[in-house]
Short mmCIF file of C-alpha atoms and ligand atoms in Angstrom, two decimals:
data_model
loop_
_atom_site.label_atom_id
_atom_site.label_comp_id
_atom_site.label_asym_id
_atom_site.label_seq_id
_atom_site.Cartn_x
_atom_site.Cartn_y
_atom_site.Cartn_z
CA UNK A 308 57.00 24.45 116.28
CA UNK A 309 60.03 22.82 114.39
CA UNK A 310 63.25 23.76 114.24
CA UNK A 311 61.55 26.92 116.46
CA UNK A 312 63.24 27.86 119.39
CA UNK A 313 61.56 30.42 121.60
CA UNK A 314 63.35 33.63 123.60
CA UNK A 315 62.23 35.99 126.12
CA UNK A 316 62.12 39.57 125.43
CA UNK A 317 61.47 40.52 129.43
CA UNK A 318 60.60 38.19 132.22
CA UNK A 319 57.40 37.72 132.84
CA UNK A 320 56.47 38.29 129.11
CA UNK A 321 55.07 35.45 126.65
CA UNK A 322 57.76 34.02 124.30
CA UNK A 323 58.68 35.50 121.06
CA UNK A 324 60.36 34.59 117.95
CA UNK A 325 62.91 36.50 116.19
CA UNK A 326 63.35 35.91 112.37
CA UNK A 327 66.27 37.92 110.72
CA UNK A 328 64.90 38.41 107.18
CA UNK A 329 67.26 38.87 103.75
CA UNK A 330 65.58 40.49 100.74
CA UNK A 331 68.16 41.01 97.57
CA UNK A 332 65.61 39.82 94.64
CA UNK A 333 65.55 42.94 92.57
CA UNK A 334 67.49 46.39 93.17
CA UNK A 335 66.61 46.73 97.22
CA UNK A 336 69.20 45.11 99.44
CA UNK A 337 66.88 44.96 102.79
CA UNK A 338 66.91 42.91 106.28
CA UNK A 339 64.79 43.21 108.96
CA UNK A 340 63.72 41.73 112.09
CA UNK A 341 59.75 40.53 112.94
CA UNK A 342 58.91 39.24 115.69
CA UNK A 343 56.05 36.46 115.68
CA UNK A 344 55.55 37.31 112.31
CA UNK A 345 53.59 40.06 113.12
CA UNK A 346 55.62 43.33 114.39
CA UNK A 347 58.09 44.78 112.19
CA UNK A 348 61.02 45.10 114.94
CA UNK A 349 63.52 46.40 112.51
CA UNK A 350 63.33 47.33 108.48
CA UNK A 351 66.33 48.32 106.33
CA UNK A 352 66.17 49.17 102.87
CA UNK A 353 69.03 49.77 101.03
CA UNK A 354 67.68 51.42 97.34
CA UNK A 355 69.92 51.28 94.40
CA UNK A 356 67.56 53.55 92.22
CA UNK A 357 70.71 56.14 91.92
CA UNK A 358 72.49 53.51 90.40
CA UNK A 359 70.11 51.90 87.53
CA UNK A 360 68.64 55.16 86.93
CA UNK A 361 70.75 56.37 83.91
CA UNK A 362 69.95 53.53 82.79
CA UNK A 363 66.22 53.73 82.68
CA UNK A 364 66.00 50.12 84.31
CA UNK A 365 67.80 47.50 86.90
CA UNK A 366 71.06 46.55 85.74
CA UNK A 367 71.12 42.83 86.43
CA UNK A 368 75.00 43.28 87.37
CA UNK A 369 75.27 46.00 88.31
CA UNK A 370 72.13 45.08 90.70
CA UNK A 371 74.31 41.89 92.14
CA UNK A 372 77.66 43.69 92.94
CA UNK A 373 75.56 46.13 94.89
CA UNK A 374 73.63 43.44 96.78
CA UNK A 375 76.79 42.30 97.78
CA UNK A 376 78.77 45.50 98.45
CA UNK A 377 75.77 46.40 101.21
CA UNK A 378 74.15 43.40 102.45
CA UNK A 379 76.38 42.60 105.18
CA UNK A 380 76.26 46.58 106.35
CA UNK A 381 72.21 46.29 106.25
CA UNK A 382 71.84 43.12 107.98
CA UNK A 383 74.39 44.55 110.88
CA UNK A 384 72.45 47.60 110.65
CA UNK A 385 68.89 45.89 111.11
CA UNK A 386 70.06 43.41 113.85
CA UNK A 387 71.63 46.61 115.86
CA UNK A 388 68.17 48.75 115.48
CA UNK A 389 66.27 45.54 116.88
CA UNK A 390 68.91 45.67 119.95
CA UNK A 391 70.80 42.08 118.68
CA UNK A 392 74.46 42.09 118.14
CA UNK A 393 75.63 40.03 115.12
CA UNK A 394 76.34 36.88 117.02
CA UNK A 395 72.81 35.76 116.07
CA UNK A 396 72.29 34.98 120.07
CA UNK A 397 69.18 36.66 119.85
CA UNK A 398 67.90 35.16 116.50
CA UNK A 399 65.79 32.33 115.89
CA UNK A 400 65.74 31.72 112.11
CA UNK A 401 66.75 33.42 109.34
CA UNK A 402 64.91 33.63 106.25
CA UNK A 403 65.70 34.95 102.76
CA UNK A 404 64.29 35.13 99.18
CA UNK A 405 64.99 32.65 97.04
CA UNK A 406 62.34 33.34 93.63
CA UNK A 407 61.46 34.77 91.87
CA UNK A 408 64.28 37.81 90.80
CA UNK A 409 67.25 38.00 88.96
CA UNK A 410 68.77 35.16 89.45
CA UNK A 411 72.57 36.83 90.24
CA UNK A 412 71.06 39.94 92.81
CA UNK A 413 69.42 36.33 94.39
CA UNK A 414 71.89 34.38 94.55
CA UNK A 415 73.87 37.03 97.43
CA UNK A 416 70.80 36.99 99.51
CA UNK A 417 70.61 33.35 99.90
CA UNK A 418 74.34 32.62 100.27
CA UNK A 419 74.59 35.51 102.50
CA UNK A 420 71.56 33.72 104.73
CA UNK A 421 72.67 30.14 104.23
CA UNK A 422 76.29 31.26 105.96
CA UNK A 423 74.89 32.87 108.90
CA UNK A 424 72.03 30.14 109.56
CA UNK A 425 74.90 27.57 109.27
CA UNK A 426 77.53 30.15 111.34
CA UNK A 427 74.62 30.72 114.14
CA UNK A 428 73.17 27.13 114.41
CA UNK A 429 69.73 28.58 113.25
CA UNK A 430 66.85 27.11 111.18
CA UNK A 431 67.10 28.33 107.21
CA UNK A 432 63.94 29.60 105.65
CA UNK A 433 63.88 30.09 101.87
CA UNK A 434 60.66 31.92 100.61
CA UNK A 435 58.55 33.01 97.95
CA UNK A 436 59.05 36.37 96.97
CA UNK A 437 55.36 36.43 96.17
CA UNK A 438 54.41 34.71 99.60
CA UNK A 439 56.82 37.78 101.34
CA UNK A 440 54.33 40.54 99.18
CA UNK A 441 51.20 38.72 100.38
CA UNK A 442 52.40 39.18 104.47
CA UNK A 443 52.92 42.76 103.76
CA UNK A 444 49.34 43.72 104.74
CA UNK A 445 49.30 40.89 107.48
CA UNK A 446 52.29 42.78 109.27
CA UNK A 447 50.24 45.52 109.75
CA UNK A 448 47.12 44.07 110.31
CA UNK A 449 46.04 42.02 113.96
CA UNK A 450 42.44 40.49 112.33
CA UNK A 451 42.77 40.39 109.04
CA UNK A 452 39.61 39.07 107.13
CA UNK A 453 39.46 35.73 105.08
CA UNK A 454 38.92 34.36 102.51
CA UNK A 455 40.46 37.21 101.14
CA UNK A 456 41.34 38.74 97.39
CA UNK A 457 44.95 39.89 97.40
CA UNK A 458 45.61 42.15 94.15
CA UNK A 459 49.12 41.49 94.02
CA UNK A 460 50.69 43.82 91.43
CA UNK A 461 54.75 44.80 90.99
CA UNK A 462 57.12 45.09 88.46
CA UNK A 463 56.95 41.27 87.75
CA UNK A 464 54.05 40.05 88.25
CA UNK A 465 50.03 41.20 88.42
CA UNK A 466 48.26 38.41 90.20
CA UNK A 467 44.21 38.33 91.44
CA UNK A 468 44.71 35.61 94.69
CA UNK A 469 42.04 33.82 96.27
CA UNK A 470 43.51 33.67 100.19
CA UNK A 471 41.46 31.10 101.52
CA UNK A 472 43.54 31.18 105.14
CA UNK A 473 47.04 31.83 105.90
CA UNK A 474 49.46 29.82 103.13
CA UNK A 475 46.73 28.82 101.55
CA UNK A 476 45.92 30.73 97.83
CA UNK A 477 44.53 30.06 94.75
CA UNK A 478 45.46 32.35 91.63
CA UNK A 479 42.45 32.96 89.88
CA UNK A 480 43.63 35.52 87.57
CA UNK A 481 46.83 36.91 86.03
CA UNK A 482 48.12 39.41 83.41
CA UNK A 483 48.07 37.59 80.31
CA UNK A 484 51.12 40.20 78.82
CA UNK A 485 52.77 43.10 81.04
CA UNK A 486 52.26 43.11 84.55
CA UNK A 487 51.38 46.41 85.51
CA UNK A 488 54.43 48.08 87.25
CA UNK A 489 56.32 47.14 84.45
CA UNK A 490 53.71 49.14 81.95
CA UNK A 491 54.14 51.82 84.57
CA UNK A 492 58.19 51.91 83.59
CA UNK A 493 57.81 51.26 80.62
CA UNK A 494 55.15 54.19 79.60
CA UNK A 495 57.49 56.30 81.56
CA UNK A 496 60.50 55.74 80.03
CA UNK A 497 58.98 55.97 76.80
CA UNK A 498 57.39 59.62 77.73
CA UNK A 499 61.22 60.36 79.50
CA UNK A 500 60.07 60.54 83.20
CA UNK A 501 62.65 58.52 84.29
CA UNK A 502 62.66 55.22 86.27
CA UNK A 503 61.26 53.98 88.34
CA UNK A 504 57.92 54.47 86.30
CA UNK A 505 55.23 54.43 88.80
CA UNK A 506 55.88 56.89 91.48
CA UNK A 507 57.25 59.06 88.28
CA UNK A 508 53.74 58.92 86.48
CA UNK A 509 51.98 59.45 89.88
CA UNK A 510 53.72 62.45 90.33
CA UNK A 511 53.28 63.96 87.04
CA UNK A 512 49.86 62.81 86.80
CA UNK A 513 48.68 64.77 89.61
CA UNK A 514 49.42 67.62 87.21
CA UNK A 515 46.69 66.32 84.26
CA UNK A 516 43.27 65.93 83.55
CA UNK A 517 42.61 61.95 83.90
CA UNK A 518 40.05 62.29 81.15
CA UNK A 519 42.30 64.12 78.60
CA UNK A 520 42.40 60.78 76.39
CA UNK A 521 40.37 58.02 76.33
CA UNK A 522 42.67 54.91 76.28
CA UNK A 523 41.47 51.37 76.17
CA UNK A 524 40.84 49.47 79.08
CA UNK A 525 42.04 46.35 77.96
CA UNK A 526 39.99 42.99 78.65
CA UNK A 527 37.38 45.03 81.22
CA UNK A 528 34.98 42.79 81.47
CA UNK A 529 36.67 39.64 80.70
CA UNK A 530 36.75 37.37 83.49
CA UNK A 531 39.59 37.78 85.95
CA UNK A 532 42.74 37.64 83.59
CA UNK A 533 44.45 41.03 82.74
CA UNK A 534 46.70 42.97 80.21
CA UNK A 535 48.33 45.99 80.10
CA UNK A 536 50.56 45.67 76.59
CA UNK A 537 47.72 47.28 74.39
CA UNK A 538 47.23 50.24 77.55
CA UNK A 539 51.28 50.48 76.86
CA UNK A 540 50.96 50.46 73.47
CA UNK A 541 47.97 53.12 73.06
CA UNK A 542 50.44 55.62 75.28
CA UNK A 543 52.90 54.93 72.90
CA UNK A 544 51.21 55.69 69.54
CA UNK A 545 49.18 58.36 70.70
CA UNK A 546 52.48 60.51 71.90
CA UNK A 547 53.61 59.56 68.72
CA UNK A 548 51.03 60.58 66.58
CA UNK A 549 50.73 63.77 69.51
CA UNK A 550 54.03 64.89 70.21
CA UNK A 551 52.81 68.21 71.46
CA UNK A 552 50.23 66.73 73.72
CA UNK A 553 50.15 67.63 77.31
CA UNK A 554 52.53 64.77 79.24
CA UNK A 555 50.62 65.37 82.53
CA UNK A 556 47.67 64.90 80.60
CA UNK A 557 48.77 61.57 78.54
CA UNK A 558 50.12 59.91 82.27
CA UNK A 559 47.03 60.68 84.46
CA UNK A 560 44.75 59.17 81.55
CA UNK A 561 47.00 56.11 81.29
CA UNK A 562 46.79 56.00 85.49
CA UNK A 563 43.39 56.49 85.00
CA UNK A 564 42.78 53.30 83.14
CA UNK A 565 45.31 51.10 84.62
CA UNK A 566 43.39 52.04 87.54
CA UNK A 567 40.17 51.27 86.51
CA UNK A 568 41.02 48.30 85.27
CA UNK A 569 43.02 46.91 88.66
CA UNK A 570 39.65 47.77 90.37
CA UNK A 571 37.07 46.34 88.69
CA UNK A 572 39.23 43.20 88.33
CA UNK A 573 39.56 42.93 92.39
CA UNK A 574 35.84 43.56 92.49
CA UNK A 575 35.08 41.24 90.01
CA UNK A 576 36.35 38.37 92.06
CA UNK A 577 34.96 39.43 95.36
CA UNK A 578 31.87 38.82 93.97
CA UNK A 579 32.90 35.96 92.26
CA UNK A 580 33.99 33.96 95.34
CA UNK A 581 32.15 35.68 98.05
CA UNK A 582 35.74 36.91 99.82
CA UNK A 583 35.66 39.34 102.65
CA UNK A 584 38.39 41.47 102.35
CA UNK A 585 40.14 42.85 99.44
CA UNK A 586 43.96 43.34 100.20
CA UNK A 587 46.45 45.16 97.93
CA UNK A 588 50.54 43.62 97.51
CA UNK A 589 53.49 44.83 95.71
CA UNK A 590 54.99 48.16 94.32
CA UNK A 591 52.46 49.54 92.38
CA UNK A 592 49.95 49.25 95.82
CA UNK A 593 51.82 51.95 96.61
CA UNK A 594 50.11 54.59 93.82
CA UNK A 595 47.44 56.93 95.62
CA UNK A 596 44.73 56.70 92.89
CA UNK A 597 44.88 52.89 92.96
CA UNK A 598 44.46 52.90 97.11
CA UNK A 599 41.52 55.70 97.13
CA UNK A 600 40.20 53.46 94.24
CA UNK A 601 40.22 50.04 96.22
CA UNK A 602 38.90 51.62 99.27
CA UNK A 603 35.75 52.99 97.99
CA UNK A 604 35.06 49.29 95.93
CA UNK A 605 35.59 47.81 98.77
CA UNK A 606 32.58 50.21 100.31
CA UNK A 607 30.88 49.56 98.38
CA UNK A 608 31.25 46.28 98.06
CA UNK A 609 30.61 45.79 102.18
CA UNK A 610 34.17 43.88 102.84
CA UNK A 611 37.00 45.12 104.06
CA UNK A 612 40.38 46.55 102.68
CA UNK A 613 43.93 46.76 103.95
CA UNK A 614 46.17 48.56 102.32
CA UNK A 615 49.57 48.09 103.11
CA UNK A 616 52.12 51.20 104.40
CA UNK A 617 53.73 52.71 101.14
CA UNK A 618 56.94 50.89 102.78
CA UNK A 619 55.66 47.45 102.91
CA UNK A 620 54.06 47.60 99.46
CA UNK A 621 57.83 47.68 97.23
CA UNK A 622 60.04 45.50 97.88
CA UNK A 623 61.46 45.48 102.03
CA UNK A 624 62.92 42.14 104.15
CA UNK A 625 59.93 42.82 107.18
CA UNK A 626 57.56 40.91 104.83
CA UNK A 627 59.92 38.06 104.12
CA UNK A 628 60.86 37.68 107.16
CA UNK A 629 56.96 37.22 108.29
CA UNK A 630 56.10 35.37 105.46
CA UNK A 631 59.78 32.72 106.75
CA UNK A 632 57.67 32.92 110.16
CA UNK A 633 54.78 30.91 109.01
CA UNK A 634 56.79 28.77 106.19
CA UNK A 635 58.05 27.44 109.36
CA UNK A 636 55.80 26.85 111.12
CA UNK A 637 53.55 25.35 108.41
CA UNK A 638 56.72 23.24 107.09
CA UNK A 639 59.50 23.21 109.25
CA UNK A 640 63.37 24.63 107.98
CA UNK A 641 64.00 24.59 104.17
CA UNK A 642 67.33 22.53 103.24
CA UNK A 643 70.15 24.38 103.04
CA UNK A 644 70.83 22.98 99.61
CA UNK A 645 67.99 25.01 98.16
CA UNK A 646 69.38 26.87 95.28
CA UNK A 647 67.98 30.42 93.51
CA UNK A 648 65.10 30.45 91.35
CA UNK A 649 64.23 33.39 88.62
CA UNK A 650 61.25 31.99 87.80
CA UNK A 651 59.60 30.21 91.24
CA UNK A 652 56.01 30.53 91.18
CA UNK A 653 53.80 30.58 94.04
O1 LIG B 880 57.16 45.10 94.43
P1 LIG B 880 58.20 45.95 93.81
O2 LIG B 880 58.95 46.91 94.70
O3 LIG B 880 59.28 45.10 93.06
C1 LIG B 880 58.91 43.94 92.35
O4 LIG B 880 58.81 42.88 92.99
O5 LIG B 880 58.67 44.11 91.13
O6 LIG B 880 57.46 46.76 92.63
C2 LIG B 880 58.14 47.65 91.81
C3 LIG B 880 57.13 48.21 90.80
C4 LIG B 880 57.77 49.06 89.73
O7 LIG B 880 57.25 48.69 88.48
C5 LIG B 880 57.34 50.48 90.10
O8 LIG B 880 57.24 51.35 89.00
C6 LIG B 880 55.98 50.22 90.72
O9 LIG B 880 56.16 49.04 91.47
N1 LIG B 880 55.54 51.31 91.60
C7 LIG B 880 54.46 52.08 91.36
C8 LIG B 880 54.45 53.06 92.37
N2 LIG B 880 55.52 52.85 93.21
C9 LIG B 880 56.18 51.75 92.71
N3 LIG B 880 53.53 52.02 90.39
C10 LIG B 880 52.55 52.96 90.41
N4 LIG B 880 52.49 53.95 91.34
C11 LIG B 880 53.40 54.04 92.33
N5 LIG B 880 53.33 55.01 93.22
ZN1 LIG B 881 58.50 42.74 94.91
#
């Protein structure tokens, strides 16, 4: 493996791989440390919810000074829970996010990274926020089932990804408008729930009737591409026109159809291209409805599902670090002239 170099845990054992991992893309400053990129040997997550959430949103600078107020605390703090000291003896790469994410909240991450790789004499991995989202499920799953549809689906992006093998994907369908966390926030700002959107809605939903109003499902059955704008937009004139309507009521209808439409889209494209697996990525994999949902498709379907801890569905450093394990491996150490980039696709 290049740039690889291999450590013993305990004699006797086969060698492992450490890879210190650096997440600061959005408004989580996490590290953690995997091992093989497979086992999650230490995950922090710094959250600065508290501090964007008068605002209803992530402060890009606000997001930045944070990321670099904590970072250096929650990389000490994940190296010390994986038993390393922060001499990087016991680390074998370190790998960080580079893209997508605001491009100021990145830019600590990577310089933070690109000083200790260059400090401990250790391979540099830059990666693909995406990519990181797409390990998530891998982490916590040995045999995981390809060709596989990943629904990957956060606050930036809603993507439907053929996963022929490991690095290996084809995006075969995308939100054409919103992607669907970010209707999530915004429908819940707009109805005053408070940010972030999605576990907000979830919560409140649980208190409605799902079939209270019938929104549209927007582009159903239209190939594999998605949109969520006219969903938002429904909420937003119908609580206009119905100020006195039931809010539990208006949010479990709109999670109803987000939902549905998330659903049939994934099932649409396991029978397009004969995939065994569907696999959920990103924040809003994290909403209950949307996991019960996948699950029973996938039944019914006949292929299997993995559905990643709550934890490893928003944003965390476990999943980069796994995803800088096979980048690696598949093409060697990244330059450390590799610079941040807001809008890197995968
Ligand atoms: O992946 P993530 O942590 O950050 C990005 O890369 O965007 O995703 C954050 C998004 C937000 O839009 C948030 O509202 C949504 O995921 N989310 C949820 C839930 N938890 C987080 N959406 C629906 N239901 C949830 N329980
Ligand atoms: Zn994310």
């Amino acid at each position: 493996m290049k740039g690889m170099t291999s450590v013993s845990d305990t004699a006797g054992k086969p060698p492992v791989s450490l890879v210190l991992g650096i997440e600061t893309s959005c408004d989580e400053t996490a590290a953690a440390v995997v091992k093989d990129g497979r086992k999650t040997i230490s995950s922090v997550v710094s959250s600065q919810i508290k501090l964007h959430e008068d605002f209803g949103g992530v402060v890009p600078e606000i997001a930045s000074r944070s990321h670099l107020e904590s970072v250096i605390y929650v990389v000490k703090k994940a190296l010390l829970e994986a038993g390393l000291d922060d001499t990087g003896s016991g680390v074998d790469a370190v790998a960080v996010t580079n893209g997508p994410g605001l491009i100021g909240a990145l830019l600590v991450g990577l310089s933070t990274a690109k000083a200790l790789a260059m400090a401990w004499g250790k391979p540099f991995i830059a990666v693909n926020h995406l990519e990181g989202h797409l390990y998530a499920a891998l982490l916590e799953n040995e045999d995981f089932a390809m060709p596989a549809i990943v629904e990957l689906v956060s606050g930036g992006h809603t993507l439907i990804i053929f996963m022929e093998t490991l690095g290996k994907y084809h995006i075969i369908g995308s939100t054409v408008d919103d992607a669907a966390g970010e209707a999530f926030d915004k429908v819940a700002r707009f109805l005053g729930l408070g940010y972030p959107g999605g576990p907000a809605i979830e919560r409140i939903a649980a208190l409605g009737d799902e079939s209270a109003v019938g929104f549209p499902q927007p582009m159903l059955n239209q190939g594999l591409n998605l949109s969520f704008s006219g969903l938002k937009t429904a909420v937003v004139n119908f609580y206009k026109q119905n100020p006195d309507f039931s809010i539990p009521d208006i949010a479990a209808s709109f999670q109803r159809c987000a939902v549905n439409v998330l659903v049939s889209k994934a099932a649409a494209a396991v029978k397009e291209t004969g995939a065994k697996s569907i696999c959920l990525a990103g924040g809003v994999a994290a909403n209950s409805l949307l996991r019960a949902e996948t699950e029973a498709a996938a039944k019914t379907l006949g292929v299997s599902c993995y559905l990643p801890s709550r934890a490893m569905c928003t944003d965390n450093a476990a999943m980069i670090a796994a995803a800088g394990f096979h980048r690696l491996q598949a093409d060697g150490e990244s330059s450390l002239a590799v610079g941040a980039a807001a809008n890197l696709r995968l």
